[in-house]
CSV table of C-alpha atoms and ligand atoms in Angstrom, one decimal:
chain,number,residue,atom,x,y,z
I,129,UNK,CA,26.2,-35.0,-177.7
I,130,UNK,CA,27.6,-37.2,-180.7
I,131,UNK,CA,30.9,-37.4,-181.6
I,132,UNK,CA,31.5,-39.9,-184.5
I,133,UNK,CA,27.8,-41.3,-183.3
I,134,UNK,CA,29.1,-42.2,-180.1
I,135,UNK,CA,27.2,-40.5,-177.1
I,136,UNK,CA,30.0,-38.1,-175.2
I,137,UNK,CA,30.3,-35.8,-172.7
I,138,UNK,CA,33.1,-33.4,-171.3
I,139,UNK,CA,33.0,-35.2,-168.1
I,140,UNK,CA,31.5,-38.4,-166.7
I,141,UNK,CA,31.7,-41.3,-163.9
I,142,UNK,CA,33.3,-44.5,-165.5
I,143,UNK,CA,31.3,-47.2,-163.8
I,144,UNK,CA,33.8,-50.1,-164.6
I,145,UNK,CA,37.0,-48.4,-163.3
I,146,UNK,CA,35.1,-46.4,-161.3
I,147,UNK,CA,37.0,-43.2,-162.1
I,148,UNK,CA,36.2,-39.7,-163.3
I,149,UNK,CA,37.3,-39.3,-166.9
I,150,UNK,CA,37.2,-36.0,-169.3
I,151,UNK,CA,38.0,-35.0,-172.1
I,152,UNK,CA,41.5,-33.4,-172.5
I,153,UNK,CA,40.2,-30.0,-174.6
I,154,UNK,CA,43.4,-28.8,-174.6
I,155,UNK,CA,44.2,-31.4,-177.7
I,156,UNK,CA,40.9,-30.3,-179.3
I,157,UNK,CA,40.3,-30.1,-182.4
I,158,UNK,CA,43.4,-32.6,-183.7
I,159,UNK,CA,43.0,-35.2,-180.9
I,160,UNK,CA,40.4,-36.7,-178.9
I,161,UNK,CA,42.3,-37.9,-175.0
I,162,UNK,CA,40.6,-38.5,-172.2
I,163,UNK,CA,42.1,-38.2,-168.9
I,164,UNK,CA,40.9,-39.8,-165.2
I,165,UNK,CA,41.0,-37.5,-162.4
I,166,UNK,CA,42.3,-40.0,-159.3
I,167,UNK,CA,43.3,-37.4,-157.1
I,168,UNK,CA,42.6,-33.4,-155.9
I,169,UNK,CA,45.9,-32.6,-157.7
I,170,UNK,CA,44.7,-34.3,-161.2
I,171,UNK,CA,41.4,-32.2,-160.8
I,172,UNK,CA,43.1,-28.9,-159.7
I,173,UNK,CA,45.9,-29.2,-162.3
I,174,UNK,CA,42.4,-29.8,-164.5
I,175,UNK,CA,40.4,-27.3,-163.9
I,176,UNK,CA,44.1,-24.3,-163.7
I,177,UNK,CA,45.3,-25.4,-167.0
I,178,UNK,CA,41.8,-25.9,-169.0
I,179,UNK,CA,41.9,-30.0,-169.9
I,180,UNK,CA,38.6,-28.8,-168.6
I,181,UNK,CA,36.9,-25.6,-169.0
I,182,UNK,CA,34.0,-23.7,-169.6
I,183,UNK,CA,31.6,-22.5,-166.3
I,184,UNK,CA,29.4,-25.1,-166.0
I,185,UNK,CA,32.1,-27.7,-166.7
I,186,UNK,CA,34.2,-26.4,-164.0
I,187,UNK,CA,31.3,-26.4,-161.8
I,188,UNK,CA,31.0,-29.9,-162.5
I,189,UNK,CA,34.3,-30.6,-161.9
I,190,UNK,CA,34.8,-29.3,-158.7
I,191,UNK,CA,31.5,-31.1,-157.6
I,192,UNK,CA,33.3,-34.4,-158.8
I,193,UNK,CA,36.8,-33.3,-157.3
I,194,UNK,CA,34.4,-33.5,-153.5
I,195,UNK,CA,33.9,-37.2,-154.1
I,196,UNK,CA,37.4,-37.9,-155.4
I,197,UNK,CA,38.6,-35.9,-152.0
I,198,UNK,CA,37.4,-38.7,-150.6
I,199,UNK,CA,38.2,-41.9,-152.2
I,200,UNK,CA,41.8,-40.9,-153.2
I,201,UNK,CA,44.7,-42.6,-151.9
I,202,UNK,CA,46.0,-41.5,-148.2
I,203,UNK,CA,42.0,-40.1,-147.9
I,204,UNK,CA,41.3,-39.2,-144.3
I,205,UNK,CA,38.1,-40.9,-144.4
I,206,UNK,CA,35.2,-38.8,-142.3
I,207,UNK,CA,37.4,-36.3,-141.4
I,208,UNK,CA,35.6,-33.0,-141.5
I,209,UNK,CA,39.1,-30.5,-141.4
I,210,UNK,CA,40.6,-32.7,-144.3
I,211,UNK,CA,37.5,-32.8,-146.2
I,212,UNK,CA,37.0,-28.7,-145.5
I,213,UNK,CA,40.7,-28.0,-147.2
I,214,UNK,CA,40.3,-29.9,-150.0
I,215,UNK,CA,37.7,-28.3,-150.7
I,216,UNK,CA,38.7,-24.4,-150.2
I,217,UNK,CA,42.5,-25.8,-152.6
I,218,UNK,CA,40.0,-26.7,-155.2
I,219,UNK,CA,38.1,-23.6,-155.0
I,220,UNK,CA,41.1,-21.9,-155.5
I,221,UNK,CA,41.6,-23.3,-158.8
I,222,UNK,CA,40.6,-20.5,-160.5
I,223,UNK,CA,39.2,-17.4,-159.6
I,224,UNK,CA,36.3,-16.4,-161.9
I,225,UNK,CA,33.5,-18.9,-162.5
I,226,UNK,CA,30.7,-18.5,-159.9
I,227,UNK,CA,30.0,-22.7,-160.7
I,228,UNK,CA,32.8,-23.6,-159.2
I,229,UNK,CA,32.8,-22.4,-155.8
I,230,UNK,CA,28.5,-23.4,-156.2
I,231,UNK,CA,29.2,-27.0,-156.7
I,232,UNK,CA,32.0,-27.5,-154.6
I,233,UNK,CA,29.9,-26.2,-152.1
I,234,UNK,CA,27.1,-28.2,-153.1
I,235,UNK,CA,28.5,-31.6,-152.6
I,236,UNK,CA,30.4,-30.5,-149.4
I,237,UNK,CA,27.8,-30.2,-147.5
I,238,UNK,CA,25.8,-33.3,-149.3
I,239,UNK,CA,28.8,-35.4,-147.4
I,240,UNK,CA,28.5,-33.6,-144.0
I,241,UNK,CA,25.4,-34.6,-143.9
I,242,UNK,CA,27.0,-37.8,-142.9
I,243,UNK,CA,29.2,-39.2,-140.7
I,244,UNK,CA,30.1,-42.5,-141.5
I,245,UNK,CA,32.3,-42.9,-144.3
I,246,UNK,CA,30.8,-45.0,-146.7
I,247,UNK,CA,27.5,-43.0,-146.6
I,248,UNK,CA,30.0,-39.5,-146.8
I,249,UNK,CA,31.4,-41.1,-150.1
I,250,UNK,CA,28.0,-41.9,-151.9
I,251,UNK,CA,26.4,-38.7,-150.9
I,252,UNK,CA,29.2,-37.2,-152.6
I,253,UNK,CA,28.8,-39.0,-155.3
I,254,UNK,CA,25.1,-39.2,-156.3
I,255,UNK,CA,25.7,-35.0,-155.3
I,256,UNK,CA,28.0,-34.8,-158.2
I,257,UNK,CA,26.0,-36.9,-160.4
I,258,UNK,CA,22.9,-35.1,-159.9
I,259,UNK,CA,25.0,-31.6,-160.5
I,260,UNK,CA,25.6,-33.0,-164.1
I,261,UNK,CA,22.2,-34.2,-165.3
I,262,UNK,CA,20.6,-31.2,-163.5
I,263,UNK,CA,22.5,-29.1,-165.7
I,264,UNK,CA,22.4,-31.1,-168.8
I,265,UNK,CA,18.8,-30.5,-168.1
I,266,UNK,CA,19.1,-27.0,-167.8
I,267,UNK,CA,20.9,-26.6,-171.1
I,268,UNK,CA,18.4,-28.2,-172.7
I,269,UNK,CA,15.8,-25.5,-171.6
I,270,UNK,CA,18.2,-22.8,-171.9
I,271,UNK,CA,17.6,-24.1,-175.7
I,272,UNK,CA,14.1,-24.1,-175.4
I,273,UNK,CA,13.4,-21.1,-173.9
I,274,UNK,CA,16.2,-19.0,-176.7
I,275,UNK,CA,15.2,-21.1,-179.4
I,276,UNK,CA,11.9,-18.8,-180.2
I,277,UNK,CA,14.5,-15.9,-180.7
I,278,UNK,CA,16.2,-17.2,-183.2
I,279,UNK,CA,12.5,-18.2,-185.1
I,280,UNK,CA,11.3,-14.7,-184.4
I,281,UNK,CA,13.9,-13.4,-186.4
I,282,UNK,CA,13.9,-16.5,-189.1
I,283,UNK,CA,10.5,-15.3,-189.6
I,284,UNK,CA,11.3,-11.4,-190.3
I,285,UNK,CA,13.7,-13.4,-192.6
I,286,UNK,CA,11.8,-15.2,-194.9
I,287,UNK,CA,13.6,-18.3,-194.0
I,288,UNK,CA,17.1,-16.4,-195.1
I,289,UNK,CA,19.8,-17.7,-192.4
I,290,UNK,CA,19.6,-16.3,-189.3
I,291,UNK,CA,23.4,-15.2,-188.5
I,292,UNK,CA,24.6,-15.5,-185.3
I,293,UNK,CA,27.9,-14.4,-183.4
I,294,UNK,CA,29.1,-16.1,-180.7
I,295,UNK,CA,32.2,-15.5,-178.8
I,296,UNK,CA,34.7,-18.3,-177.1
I,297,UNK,CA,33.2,-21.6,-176.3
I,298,UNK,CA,30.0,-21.8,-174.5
I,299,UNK,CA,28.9,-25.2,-176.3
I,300,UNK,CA,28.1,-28.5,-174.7
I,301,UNK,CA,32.5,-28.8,-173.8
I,302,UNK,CA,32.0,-25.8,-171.9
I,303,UNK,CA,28.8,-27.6,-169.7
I,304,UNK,CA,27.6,-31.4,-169.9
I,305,UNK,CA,25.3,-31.3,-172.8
I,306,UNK,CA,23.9,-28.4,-175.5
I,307,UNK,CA,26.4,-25.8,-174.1
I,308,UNK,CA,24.2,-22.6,-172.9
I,309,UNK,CA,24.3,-20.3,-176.0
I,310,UNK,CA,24.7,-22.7,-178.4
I,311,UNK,CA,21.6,-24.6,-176.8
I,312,UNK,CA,19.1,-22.2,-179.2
I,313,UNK,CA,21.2,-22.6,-181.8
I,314,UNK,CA,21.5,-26.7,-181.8
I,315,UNK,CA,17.4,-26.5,-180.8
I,316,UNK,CA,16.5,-23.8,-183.6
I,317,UNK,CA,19.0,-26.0,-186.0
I,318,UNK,CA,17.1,-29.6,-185.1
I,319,UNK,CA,13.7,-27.3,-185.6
I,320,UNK,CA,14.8,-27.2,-189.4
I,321,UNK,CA,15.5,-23.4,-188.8
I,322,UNK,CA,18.1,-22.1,-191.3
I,323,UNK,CA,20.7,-20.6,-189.2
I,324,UNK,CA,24.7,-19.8,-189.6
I,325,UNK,CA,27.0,-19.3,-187.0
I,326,UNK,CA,30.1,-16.5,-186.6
I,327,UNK,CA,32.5,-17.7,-184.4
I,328,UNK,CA,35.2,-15.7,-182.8
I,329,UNK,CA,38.0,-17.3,-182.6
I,330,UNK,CA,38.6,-16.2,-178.8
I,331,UNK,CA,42.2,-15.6,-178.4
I,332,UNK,CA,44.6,-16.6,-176.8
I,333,UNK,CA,43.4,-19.9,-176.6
I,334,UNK,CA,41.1,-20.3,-179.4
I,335,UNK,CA,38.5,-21.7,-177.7
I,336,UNK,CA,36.2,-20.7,-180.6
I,337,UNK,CA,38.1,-21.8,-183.7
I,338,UNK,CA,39.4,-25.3,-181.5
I,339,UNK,CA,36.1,-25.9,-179.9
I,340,UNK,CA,32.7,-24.1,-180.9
I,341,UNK,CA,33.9,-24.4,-184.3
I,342,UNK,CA,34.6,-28.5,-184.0
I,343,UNK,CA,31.4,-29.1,-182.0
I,344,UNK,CA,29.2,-26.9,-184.6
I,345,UNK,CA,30.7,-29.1,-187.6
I,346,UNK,CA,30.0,-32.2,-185.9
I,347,UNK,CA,26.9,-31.2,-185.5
I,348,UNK,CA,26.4,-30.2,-188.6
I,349,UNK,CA,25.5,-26.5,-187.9
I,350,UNK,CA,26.7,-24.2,-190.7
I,351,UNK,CA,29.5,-21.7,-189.5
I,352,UNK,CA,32.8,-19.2,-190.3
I,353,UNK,CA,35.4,-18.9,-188.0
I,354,UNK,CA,36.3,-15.0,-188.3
I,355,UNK,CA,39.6,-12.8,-186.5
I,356,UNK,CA,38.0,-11.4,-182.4
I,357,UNK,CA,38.4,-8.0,-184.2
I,358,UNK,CA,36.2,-8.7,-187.5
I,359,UNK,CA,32.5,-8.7,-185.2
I,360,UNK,CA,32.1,-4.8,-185.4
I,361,UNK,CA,32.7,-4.7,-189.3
I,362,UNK,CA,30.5,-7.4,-189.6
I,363,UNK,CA,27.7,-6.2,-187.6
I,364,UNK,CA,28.1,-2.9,-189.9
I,365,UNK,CA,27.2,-4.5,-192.7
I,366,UNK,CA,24.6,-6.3,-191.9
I,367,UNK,CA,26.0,-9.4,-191.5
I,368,UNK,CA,25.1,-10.0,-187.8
I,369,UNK,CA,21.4,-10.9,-186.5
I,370,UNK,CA,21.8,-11.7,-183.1
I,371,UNK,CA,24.8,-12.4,-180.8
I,372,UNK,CA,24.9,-14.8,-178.2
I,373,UNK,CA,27.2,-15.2,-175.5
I,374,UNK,CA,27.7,-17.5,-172.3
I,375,UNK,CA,29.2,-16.1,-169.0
I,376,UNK,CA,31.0,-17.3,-165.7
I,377,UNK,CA,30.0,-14.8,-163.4
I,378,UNK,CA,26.9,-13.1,-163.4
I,379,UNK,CA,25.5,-10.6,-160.8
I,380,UNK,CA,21.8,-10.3,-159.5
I,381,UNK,CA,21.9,-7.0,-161.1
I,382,UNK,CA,22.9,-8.4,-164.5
I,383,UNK,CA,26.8,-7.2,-165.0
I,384,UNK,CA,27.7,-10.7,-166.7
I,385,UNK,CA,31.4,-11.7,-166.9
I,386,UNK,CA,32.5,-13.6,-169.5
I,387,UNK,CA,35.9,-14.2,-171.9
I,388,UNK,CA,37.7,-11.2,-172.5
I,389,UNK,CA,36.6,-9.5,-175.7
I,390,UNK,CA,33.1,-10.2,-174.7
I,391,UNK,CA,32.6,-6.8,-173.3
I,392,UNK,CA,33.6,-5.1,-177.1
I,393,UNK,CA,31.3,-7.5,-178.7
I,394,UNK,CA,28.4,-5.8,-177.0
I,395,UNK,CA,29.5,-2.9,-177.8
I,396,UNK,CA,29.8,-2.8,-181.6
I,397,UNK,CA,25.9,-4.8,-181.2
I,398,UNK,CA,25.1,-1.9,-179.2
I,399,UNK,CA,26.0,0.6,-181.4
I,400,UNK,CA,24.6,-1.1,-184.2
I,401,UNK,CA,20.8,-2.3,-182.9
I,402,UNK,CA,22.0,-5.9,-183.2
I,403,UNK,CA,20.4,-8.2,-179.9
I,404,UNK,CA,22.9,-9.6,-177.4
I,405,UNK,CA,22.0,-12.6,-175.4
I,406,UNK,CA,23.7,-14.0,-172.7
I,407,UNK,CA,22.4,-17.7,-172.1
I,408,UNK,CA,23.1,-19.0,-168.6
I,409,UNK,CA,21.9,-21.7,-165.8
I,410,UNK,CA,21.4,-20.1,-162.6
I,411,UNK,CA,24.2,-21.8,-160.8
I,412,UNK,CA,26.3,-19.4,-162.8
I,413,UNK,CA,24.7,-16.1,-161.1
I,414,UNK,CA,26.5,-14.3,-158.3
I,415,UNK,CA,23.6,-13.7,-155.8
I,416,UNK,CA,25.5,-11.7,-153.2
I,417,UNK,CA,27.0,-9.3,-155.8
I,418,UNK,CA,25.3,-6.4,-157.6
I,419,UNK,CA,28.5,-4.2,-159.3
I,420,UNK,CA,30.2,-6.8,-161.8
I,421,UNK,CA,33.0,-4.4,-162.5
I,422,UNK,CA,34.2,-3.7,-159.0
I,423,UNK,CA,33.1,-6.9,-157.4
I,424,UNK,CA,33.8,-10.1,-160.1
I,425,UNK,CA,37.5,-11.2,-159.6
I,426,UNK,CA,39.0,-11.4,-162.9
I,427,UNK,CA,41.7,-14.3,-163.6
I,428,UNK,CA,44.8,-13.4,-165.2
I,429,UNK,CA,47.0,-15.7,-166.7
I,430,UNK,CA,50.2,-16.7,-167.6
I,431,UNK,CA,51.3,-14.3,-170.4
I,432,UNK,CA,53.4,-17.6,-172.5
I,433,UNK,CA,49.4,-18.1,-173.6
I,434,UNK,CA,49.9,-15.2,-175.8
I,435,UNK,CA,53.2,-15.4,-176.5
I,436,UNK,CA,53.0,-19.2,-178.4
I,437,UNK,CA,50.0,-20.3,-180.8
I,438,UNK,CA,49.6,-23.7,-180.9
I,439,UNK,CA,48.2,-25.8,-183.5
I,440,UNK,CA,49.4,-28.8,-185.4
I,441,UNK,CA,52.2,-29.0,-187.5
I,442,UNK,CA,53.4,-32.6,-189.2
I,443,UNK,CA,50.8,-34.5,-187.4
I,444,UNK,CA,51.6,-33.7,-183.9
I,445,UNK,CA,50.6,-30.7,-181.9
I,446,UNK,CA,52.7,-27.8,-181.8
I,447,UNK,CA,53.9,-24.5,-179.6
I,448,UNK,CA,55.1,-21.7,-181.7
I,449,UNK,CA,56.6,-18.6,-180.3
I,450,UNK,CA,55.2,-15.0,-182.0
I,451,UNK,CA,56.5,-12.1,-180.3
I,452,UNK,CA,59.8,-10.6,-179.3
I,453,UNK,CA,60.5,-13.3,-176.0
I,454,UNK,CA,61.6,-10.3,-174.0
I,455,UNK,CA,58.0,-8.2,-174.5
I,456,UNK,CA,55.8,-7.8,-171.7
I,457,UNK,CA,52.6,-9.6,-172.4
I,458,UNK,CA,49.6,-9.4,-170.1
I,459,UNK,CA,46.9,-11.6,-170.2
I,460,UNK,CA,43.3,-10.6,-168.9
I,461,UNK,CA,40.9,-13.6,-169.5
I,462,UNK,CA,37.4,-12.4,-168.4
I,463,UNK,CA,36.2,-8.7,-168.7
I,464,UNK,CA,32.3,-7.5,-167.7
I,465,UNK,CA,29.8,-6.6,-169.8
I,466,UNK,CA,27.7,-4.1,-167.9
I,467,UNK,CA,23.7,-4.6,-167.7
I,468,UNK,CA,22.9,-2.0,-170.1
I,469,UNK,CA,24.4,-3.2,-173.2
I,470,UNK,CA,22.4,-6.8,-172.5
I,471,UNK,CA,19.0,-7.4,-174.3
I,472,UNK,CA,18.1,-10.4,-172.0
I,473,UNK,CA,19.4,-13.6,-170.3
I,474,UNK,CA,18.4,-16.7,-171.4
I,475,UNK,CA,18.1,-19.2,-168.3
I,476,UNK,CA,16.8,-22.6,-167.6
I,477,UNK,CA,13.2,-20.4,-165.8
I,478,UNK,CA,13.4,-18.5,-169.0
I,479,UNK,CA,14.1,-15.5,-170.9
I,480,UNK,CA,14.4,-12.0,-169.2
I,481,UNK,CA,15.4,-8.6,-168.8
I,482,UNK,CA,18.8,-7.7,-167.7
I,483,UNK,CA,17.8,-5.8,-164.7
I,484,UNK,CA,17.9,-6.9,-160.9
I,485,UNK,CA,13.6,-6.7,-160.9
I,486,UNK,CA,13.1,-9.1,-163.7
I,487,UNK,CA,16.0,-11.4,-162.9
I,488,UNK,CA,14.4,-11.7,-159.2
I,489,UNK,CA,11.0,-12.5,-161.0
I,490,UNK,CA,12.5,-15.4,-163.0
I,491,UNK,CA,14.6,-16.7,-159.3
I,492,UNK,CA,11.9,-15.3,-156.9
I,493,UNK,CA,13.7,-17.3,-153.9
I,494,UNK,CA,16.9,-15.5,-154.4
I,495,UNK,CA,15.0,-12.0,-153.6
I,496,UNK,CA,16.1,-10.6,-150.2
C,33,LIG,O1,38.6,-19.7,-169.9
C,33,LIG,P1,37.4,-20.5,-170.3
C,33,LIG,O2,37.6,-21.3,-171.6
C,33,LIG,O3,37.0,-21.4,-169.1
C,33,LIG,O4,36.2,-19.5,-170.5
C,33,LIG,C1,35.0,-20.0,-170.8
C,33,LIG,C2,34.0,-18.9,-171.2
C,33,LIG,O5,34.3,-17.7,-171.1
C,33,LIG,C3,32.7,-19.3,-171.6
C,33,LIG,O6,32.1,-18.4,-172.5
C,33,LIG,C4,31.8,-19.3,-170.3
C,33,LIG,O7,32.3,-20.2,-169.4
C,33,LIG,C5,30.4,-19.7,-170.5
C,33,LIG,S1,30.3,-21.4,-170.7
C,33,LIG,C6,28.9,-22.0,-170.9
């Protein structure tokens, strides 16, 4: 996607230096760093405090962290115990997003394919590569197939802005290109379709107001940032046409994890006969898993991420304490939105049903 007119993604292969580099999103919105990922630590400490974020993104990350395993310094070439541990310490980065563990696992066993250590390292790398265009490819379906949603309602409309909530960041930061539910949006936007975006601003860390909101406006996509707790009043007066969410974890049965909050938001849509759409590629699906609430781990982090607000403040960026420093904080920073409050995923097969039957029909090889 453009920023400034300059082609950029979240996360990419430098072919001069030959290094990984990403975009630091923690200095998002006030500053644009990037940041090369030499060794398993850079791409852990990556991936556990958010320079990266978002499911595909860490997906892709982890696939990349597999090559950089095995080019970084003191590297123990072909070996298959070295290359196995690395791999399970940058699993364990963090706990929620089904990508991670899928392209992690995906490049691992690209590499063992091989033996000798050159071919181990290129298989590892043209894995990784191929992880981020196939899902830059995806997004752009995802867009493709939501997009018609969006018209549908455009139409009832009369051409009147089609308003549409959206909740953390699950834009092209969060994945390689389009983002998965902003894909429809950017496709129905470039389709001349009049739309307006909501955009929670997700806290703790804001990844609405810092990210959706600065990749929207670059883009050129009308929006309003509003508080996580204005969606239900909104939705009751009319304001709301459709919400669309992302998710990290989603089972076959169509419980769909996603930033915490998430799970109210479909609730007061829900309640108030508004659609909810959670877009997705299908590396994001739990296959093994059917019961979302008792079977997708939930992260919880450190409670300082509520406790300080940051933002800038005299031209640099800022930490500002709110609450009493001796309160208990906790911070839950996924929560499940059961099946039954879903209208439909939107996937890179297509648009469907949030029930185990027409999510197999869409991913017929995953039935068992
Ligand atoms: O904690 P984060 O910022 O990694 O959480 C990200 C989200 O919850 C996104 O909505 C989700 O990954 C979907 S991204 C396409």
């Amino acid at each position: 996607m453009k920023v400034d007119g300059k082609d950029m993604r979240p996360i990419w292969f430098d072919l001069t230096s030959k290094t990984v580099q990403v975009i630091d999103q923690r200095a998002l919105p006030h500053k644009l760093i990037i940041k090369n990922l030499n060794t398993v630590d850079d791409t852990i400490y990556a991936i556990k405090e958010m320079v990266v974020r978002g499911a595909p993104l860490i997906g892709a990350t982890g696939a990349f962290g597999v090559y950089i395993s095995l080019v970084q310094k003191d590297n123990k070439g072909a070996d298959n115990e070295y290359l196995v541990s690395e791999c399970k310490r940058l699993k364990n980065a963090r706990p929620t997003a089904m990508n991670l563990f899928w392209g992690v696992d995906r490049v691992l066993s690209a590499a063992l394919q091989h033996e000798p250590y050159e071919k181990r390292v290129k298989a590892a790398l043209d894995e990784a590569l191929a992880i981020t265009e196939e899902e830059a490819i995806n997004c752009r379906k995802i867009g493709e197939y939501g997009m018609p949603i969006i018209e549908g309602i455009s139409r009832k409309k009369n051409g009147e802005p089609v308003n549409i909530l959206t909740h953390c960041n699950a834009g092209w930061l969060a994945c390689i290109e389009y983002g998965t539910a902003t894909a429809p949006i950017y496709t129905a936007f470039d389709n001349n379709i009049n739309v307006h975006v909501w955009v929670d601003e997700t806290r703790p860390l804001n990844q609405g107001s810092r990210l959706t909101a600065w990749e929207l406006g670059k883009y050129g996509v009308n929006h309003t940032i509003i508080t996580d707790n204005a969606g239900g009043h909104i939705m009751q007066h009319g304001m709301v046409d459709l919400v669309i969410v992302g998710t990290d974890r989603t089972t076959r049965a169509g419980d769909a994890a996603n930033k915490i909050g998430t799970y109210l938001k479909a609730l007061a849509a829900k309640d108030n006969d508004i659609p909810f759409y959670v877009a997705l590629p299908s590396s994001t699906f739990d296959w093994d898993i059917t019961d979302g609430i008792a079977d997708i781990p939930i992260e919880e982090r450190d409670p300082d991420e509520i406790r300080y607000v940051q933002g800038l403040f005299n031209g640099k960026i800022e930490k500002m304490l709110v609450p009493p420093l001796d309160s208990n904080a906790a911070n839950h920073a996924f929560d499940v939105t059961p099946a039954r409050l879903i209208t439909g995923f939107i996937t890179e097969k297509g648009v469907c049903r949030a029930n185990q039957q027409d999510i197999m029909s869409l991913f017929p090889d995953k039935k068992k």
